[in-house]
CSV table of C-alpha atoms in Angstrom, one decimal:
chain,number,residue,atom,x,y,z
A,1,UNK,CA,-18.7,-40.9,-26.9
A,2,UNK,CA,-22.2,-39.3,-27.7
A,3,UNK,CA,-24.7,-41.6,-29.7
A,4,UNK,CA,-27.5,-40.9,-31.5
A,5,UNK,CA,-29.6,-44.2,-32.2
A,6,UNK,CA,-32.5,-45.0,-34.5
A,7,UNK,CA,-35.7,-45.0,-33.2
A,8,UNK,CA,-36.5,-48.0,-31.3
A,9,UNK,CA,-38.8,-49.3,-29.0
A,10,UNK,CA,-37.8,-48.7,-25.5
A,11,UNK,CA,-37.4,-52.3,-24.4
A,12,UNK,CA,-35.0,-52.4,-27.8
A,13,UNK,CA,-32.7,-49.6,-27.0
A,14,UNK,CA,-30.0,-50.3,-24.9
A,15,UNK,CA,-28.8,-53.7,-27.1
A,16,UNK,CA,-29.6,-50.4,-29.6
A,17,UNK,CA,-26.9,-48.3,-28.3
A,18,UNK,CA,-24.6,-50.9,-27.3
A,19,UNK,CA,-24.8,-52.0,-31.2
A,20,UNK,CA,-23.2,-48.1,-32.2
A,21,UNK,CA,-20.1,-48.8,-29.9
A,22,UNK,CA,-17.4,-50.5,-32.5
A,23,UNK,CA,-14.4,-49.6,-30.4
A,24,UNK,CA,-12.6,-50.7,-27.0
A,25,UNK,CA,-13.2,-48.0,-24.5
A,26,UNK,CA,-11.3,-47.4,-21.1
A,27,UNK,CA,-12.5,-46.7,-17.3
A,28,UNK,CA,-12.1,-43.4,-17.8
A,29,UNK,CA,-14.1,-42.9,-21.1
A,30,UNK,CA,-17.8,-41.9,-21.2
A,31,UNK,CA,-20.5,-43.1,-23.4
A,32,UNK,CA,-23.7,-40.5,-23.2
A,33,UNK,CA,-27.3,-41.9,-24.0
A,34,UNK,CA,-30.4,-40.3,-24.9
A,35,UNK,CA,-33.6,-39.5,-23.2
A,36,UNK,CA,-36.0,-42.2,-22.5
A,37,UNK,CA,-33.4,-45.0,-23.0
A,38,UNK,CA,-35.5,-47.7,-21.0
A,39,UNK,CA,-38.9,-48.9,-20.4
A,40,UNK,CA,-41.3,-47.0,-17.7
A,41,UNK,CA,-40.9,-49.1,-14.4
A,42,UNK,CA,-38.7,-49.2,-11.4
A,43,UNK,CA,-35.2,-48.1,-10.8
A,44,UNK,CA,-34.0,-51.7,-10.4
A,45,UNK,CA,-34.3,-53.2,-14.0
A,46,UNK,CA,-33.6,-49.8,-16.0
A,47,UNK,CA,-30.1,-50.0,-13.1
A,48,UNK,CA,-29.6,-53.3,-13.8
A,49,UNK,CA,-29.5,-53.0,-18.0
A,50,UNK,CA,-27.3,-49.7,-17.5
A,51,UNK,CA,-24.9,-51.4,-14.9
A,52,UNK,CA,-24.8,-54.6,-17.7
A,53,UNK,CA,-23.6,-52.1,-20.6
A,54,UNK,CA,-21.1,-50.3,-18.3
A,55,UNK,CA,-19.5,-53.6,-17.5
A,56,UNK,CA,-19.8,-54.5,-20.9
A,57,UNK,CA,-17.9,-51.4,-22.7
A,58,UNK,CA,-15.7,-51.4,-19.5
A,59,UNK,CA,-16.4,-47.3,-19.1
A,60,UNK,CA,-18.6,-44.8,-17.2
A,61,UNK,CA,-22.2,-45.0,-19.1
A,62,UNK,CA,-24.4,-41.8,-18.2
A,63,UNK,CA,-27.8,-43.5,-18.9
A,64,UNK,CA,-29.8,-41.0,-20.8
A,65,UNK,CA,-33.7,-41.7,-18.6
A,66,UNK,CA,-36.7,-42.9,-17.9
A,67,UNK,CA,-39.6,-42.4,-16.5
A,68,UNK,CA,-38.9,-43.9,-12.9
A,69,UNK,CA,-41.6,-45.1,-11.0
A,70,UNK,CA,-42.2,-44.9,-7.1
A,71,UNK,CA,-44.0,-45.4,-4.8
A,72,UNK,CA,-45.0,-41.8,-4.2
A,73,UNK,CA,-43.9,-40.1,-6.9
A,74,UNK,CA,-43.1,-40.7,-11.1
A,75,UNK,CA,-40.3,-38.6,-12.2
A,76,UNK,CA,-38.3,-38.4,-15.4
A,77,UNK,CA,-34.7,-39.8,-13.8
A,78,UNK,CA,-31.1,-41.3,-15.0
A,79,UNK,CA,-27.9,-42.4,-13.6
A,80,UNK,CA,-24.0,-42.5,-14.0
A,81,UNK,CA,-22.6,-46.0,-13.7
A,82,UNK,CA,-18.8,-46.8,-13.7
A,83,UNK,CA,-17.9,-50.0,-15.4
A,84,UNK,CA,-18.1,-52.2,-11.8
A,85,UNK,CA,-21.6,-51.3,-11.4
A,86,UNK,CA,-20.9,-48.3,-8.8
A,87,UNK,CA,-23.6,-45.8,-9.2
A,88,UNK,CA,-21.5,-42.3,-9.5
A,89,UNK,CA,-24.6,-40.1,-9.6
A,90,UNK,CA,-28.6,-39.9,-9.7
A,91,UNK,CA,-30.2,-37.1,-12.1
A,92,UNK,CA,-33.6,-36.1,-12.6
A,93,UNK,CA,-35.8,-33.9,-15.1
A,94,UNK,CA,-36.5,-30.7,-13.1
A,95,UNK,CA,-38.6,-29.1,-15.7
A,96,UNK,CA,-41.0,-31.5,-17.5
A,97,UNK,CA,-41.6,-30.7,-21.2
A,98,UNK,CA,-45.3,-30.1,-22.9
A,99,UNK,CA,-47.2,-33.4,-22.6
A,100,UNK,CA,-44.5,-34.7,-20.7
A,101,UNK,CA,-46.1,-33.0,-18.0
A,102,UNK,CA,-49.1,-35.1,-18.1
A,103,UNK,CA,-46.8,-38.6,-17.1
A,104,UNK,CA,-44.3,-37.3,-14.6
A,105,UNK,CA,-44.0,-34.6,-11.9
A,106,UNK,CA,-40.7,-32.0,-12.0
A,107,UNK,CA,-37.6,-33.8,-9.8
A,108,UNK,CA,-35.5,-32.2,-8.0
A,109,UNK,CA,-31.8,-34.2,-8.0
A,110,UNK,CA,-29.3,-32.1,-11.0
A,111,UNK,CA,-26.4,-34.6,-11.9
A,112,UNK,CA,-23.3,-33.6,-11.1
A,113,UNK,CA,-20.0,-36.2,-10.8
A,114,UNK,CA,-16.1,-36.2,-11.5
A,115,UNK,CA,-14.0,-37.8,-13.4
A,116,UNK,CA,-10.6,-37.8,-14.0
A,117,UNK,CA,-10.7,-34.5,-11.5
A,118,UNK,CA,-12.9,-32.9,-13.9
A,119,UNK,CA,-16.6,-31.9,-13.0
A,120,UNK,CA,-19.7,-32.9,-15.1
A,121,UNK,CA,-23.5,-31.8,-15.1
A,122,UNK,CA,-26.1,-33.5,-16.5
A,123,UNK,CA,-29.2,-31.9,-17.6
A,124,UNK,CA,-32.1,-34.0,-19.6
A,125,UNK,CA,-33.2,-32.5,-22.8
A,126,UNK,CA,-35.3,-29.5,-21.8
A,127,UNK,CA,-33.5,-28.9,-18.6
A,128,UNK,CA,-30.7,-27.4,-21.0
A,129,UNK,CA,-32.7,-24.9,-22.4
A,130,UNK,CA,-32.9,-23.0,-18.4
A,131,UNK,CA,-29.6,-21.0,-17.7
A,132,UNK,CA,-31.1,-21.0,-13.8
A,133,UNK,CA,-30.0,-24.5,-13.6
A,134,UNK,CA,-26.6,-24.0,-14.6
A,135,UNK,CA,-26.0,-20.8,-12.5
A,136,UNK,CA,-27.9,-23.1,-9.3
A,137,UNK,CA,-24.3,-24.9,-9.6
A,138,UNK,CA,-22.6,-25.3,-6.2
A,139,UNK,CA,-19.5,-25.2,-8.7
A,140,UNK,CA,-18.7,-24.3,-12.7
A,141,UNK,CA,-19.0,-27.5,-14.5
A,142,UNK,CA,-16.2,-28.5,-17.3
A,143,UNK,CA,-18.7,-30.8,-19.1
A,144,UNK,CA,-22.2,-30.2,-19.4
A,145,UNK,CA,-24.0,-33.7,-20.6
A,146,UNK,CA,-27.1,-33.5,-22.1
A,147,UNK,CA,-29.5,-36.8,-22.9
A,148,UNK,CA,-32.3,-35.4,-25.4
A,149,UNK,CA,-35.6,-36.8,-27.1
A,150,UNK,CA,-35.8,-33.9,-29.1
A,151,UNK,CA,-39.5,-33.3,-30.6
A,152,UNK,CA,-40.4,-30.8,-33.5
A,153,UNK,CA,-43.7,-29.5,-34.6
A,154,UNK,CA,-42.8,-28.5,-37.7
A,155,UNK,CA,-42.3,-30.3,-41.1
A,156,UNK,CA,-38.8,-31.2,-41.4
A,157,UNK,CA,-36.2,-31.8,-38.5
A,158,UNK,CA,-34.0,-28.4,-39.9
A,159,UNK,CA,-35.6,-25.4,-37.4
A,160,UNK,CA,-34.9,-27.7,-34.0
A,161,UNK,CA,-31.7,-28.8,-35.2
A,162,UNK,CA,-30.6,-25.3,-35.8
A,163,UNK,CA,-32.1,-23.7,-32.4
A,164,UNK,CA,-30.4,-26.4,-30.4
A,165,UNK,CA,-27.1,-26.2,-32.2
A,166,UNK,CA,-26.8,-22.4,-31.4
A,167,UNK,CA,-27.6,-22.7,-28.2
A,168,UNK,CA,-25.2,-25.7,-27.1
A,169,UNK,CA,-22.5,-23.1,-28.8
A,170,UNK,CA,-23.9,-20.5,-27.0
A,171,UNK,CA,-23.7,-22.2,-23.5
A,172,UNK,CA,-20.4,-23.7,-24.4
A,173,UNK,CA,-18.7,-20.0,-25.3
A,174,UNK,CA,-20.3,-18.3,-22.3
A,175,UNK,CA,-20.0,-20.9,-19.6
A,176,UNK,CA,-16.4,-22.0,-20.9
A,177,UNK,CA,-17.6,-25.8,-20.9
A,178,UNK,CA,-17.5,-28.4,-23.4
A,179,UNK,CA,-21.2,-29.6,-24.2
A,180,UNK,CA,-22.2,-33.1,-25.6
A,181,UNK,CA,-26.0,-33.7,-26.8
A,182,UNK,CA,-27.0,-37.3,-27.3
A,183,UNK,CA,-30.5,-37.7,-29.0
A,184,UNK,CA,-32.5,-39.6,-30.9
A,185,UNK,CA,-32.0,-39.9,-35.3
A,186,UNK,CA,-34.7,-38.4,-37.0
A,187,UNK,CA,-36.7,-40.9,-39.0
A,188,UNK,CA,-39.5,-39.7,-41.4
A,189,UNK,CA,-41.2,-43.1,-41.4
A,190,UNK,CA,-41.1,-43.2,-36.9
A,191,UNK,CA,-44.1,-41.9,-35.2
A,192,UNK,CA,-41.5,-39.8,-33.0
A,193,UNK,CA,-41.1,-36.6,-33.9
A,194,UNK,CA,-37.0,-36.5,-33.0
A,195,UNK,CA,-34.9,-33.9,-35.0
A,196,UNK,CA,-31.9,-35.6,-34.2
A,197,UNK,CA,-30.0,-32.9,-32.4
A,198,UNK,CA,-27.1,-34.9,-30.9
A,199,UNK,CA,-23.6,-33.3,-31.3
A,200,UNK,CA,-20.5,-31.6,-29.0
A,201,UNK,CA,-19.7,-27.8,-28.8
A,202,UNK,CA,-16.1,-26.7,-28.5
A,203,UNK,CA,-15.5,-23.1,-27.3
A,204,UNK,CA,-11.7,-23.9,-27.7
A,205,UNK,CA,-11.6,-24.2,-31.3
A,206,UNK,CA,-10.9,-21.0,-33.6
A,207,UNK,CA,-12.3,-22.4,-36.7
A,208,UNK,CA,-15.9,-21.3,-36.6
A,209,UNK,CA,-17.2,-24.3,-38.7
A,210,UNK,CA,-15.9,-26.7,-35.5
A,211,UNK,CA,-17.6,-25.0,-33.0
A,212,UNK,CA,-20.3,-27.4,-33.6
A,213,UNK,CA,-19.6,-31.4,-34.5
A,214,UNK,CA,-22.9,-33.0,-35.0
A,215,UNK,CA,-22.8,-37.4,-35.3
A,216,UNK,CA,-22.3,-38.2,-38.4
A,217,UNK,CA,-25.0,-40.7,-40.1
A,218,UNK,CA,-22.7,-43.8,-38.6
A,219,UNK,CA,-24.7,-42.7,-34.9
A,220,UNK,CA,-21.6,-42.4,-32.9
A,221,UNK,CA,-19.1,-39.5,-32.1
A,222,UNK,CA,-16.1,-40.2,-30.2
A,223,UNK,CA,-14.0,-36.6,-29.2
A,224,UNK,CA,-11.0,-36.7,-26.5
A,225,UNK,CA,-11.8,-33.7,-24.4
A,226,UNK,CA,-8.5,-31.6,-24.4
A,227,UNK,CA,-9.1,-29.5,-21.2
A,228,UNK,CA,-5.6,-27.9,-21.5
A,229,UNK,CA,-7.5,-26.1,-24.1
A,230,UNK,CA,-10.5,-25.1,-22.1
A,231,UNK,CA,-8.2,-24.3,-19.2
A,232,UNK,CA,-6.4,-22.0,-21.5
A,233,UNK,CA,-9.4,-20.8,-23.0
A,234,UNK,CA,-10.6,-20.0,-19.9
A,235,UNK,CA,-7.7,-18.2,-18.2
A,236,UNK,CA,-7.6,-15.4,-22.2
A,237,UNK,CA,-11.7,-14.9,-21.4
A,238,UNK,CA,-10.7,-14.1,-17.3
A,239,UNK,CA,-7.8,-11.9,-18.3
A,240,UNK,CA,-9.8,-9.7,-20.5
A,241,UNK,CA,-12.7,-9.6,-18.0
A,242,UNK,CA,-15.3,-11.6,-20.2
A,243,UNK,CA,-15.6,-14.9,-18.7
A,244,UNK,CA,-18.9,-16.0,-16.2
A,245,UNK,CA,-18.2,-17.7,-13.1
A,246,UNK,CA,-20.1,-18.7,-10.1
A,247,UNK,CA,-19.7,-15.9,-7.5
A,248,UNK,CA,-18.2,-18.3,-4.9
A,249,UNK,CA,-15.5,-18.6,-7.7
A,250,UNK,CA,-14.3,-14.8,-7.7
A,251,UNK,CA,-11.3,-15.6,-5.5
A,252,UNK,CA,-10.3,-18.0,-7.6
A,253,UNK,CA,-10.5,-16.2,-11.1
A,254,UNK,CA,-8.5,-13.4,-9.5
């Protein structure tokens, strides 16, 4: 499930995200939160809030990100937590963007984990724009998850939204993956210059109007992932000699 809450102070973010989930979820379900979901600080308070949310929802939660303060460094980071509180993955923003570079240093840990036998990659916001970060994965993911805090210098959010949507569709089709983006909603009265770019890119559809599905005004979007359709899409692309793959997967493609 993808979320796109209204901008709120960081201290209220977990509660705001929780209020958007109105249906029961299972252990194999996943909720994706946006970037900057929690206040700047040490890891433990953030993790405690994330564990509480995962236990309450009864599903895995990809915990967006926050500015994690450590004794020797400060990075934009997040974690994936299972319903029982297990930390499934930890990830960091490798390439901080714009003014953020004055507050955090580049991270190193890209998010990778498995759920239900499928591979997931987590790229925080601007990291999604760098193809080399995806190409550097030891194995190709099935799903790319993007916790975002979109920003724009334009008078309306339309320009940024369109760029994000085109990029997500291109990544999904070229790499043969599902792409899910969570973000903060656009609010013209808010000082946050967010554009509300959350949505889901599905390369398996034959309907061009369904390649990208934005998160609706309700602030949440649930999608059941059809991995059989994804496998068929990849098989068709391989058969036509038109499918991206990592060098180590050449044997699998044959």
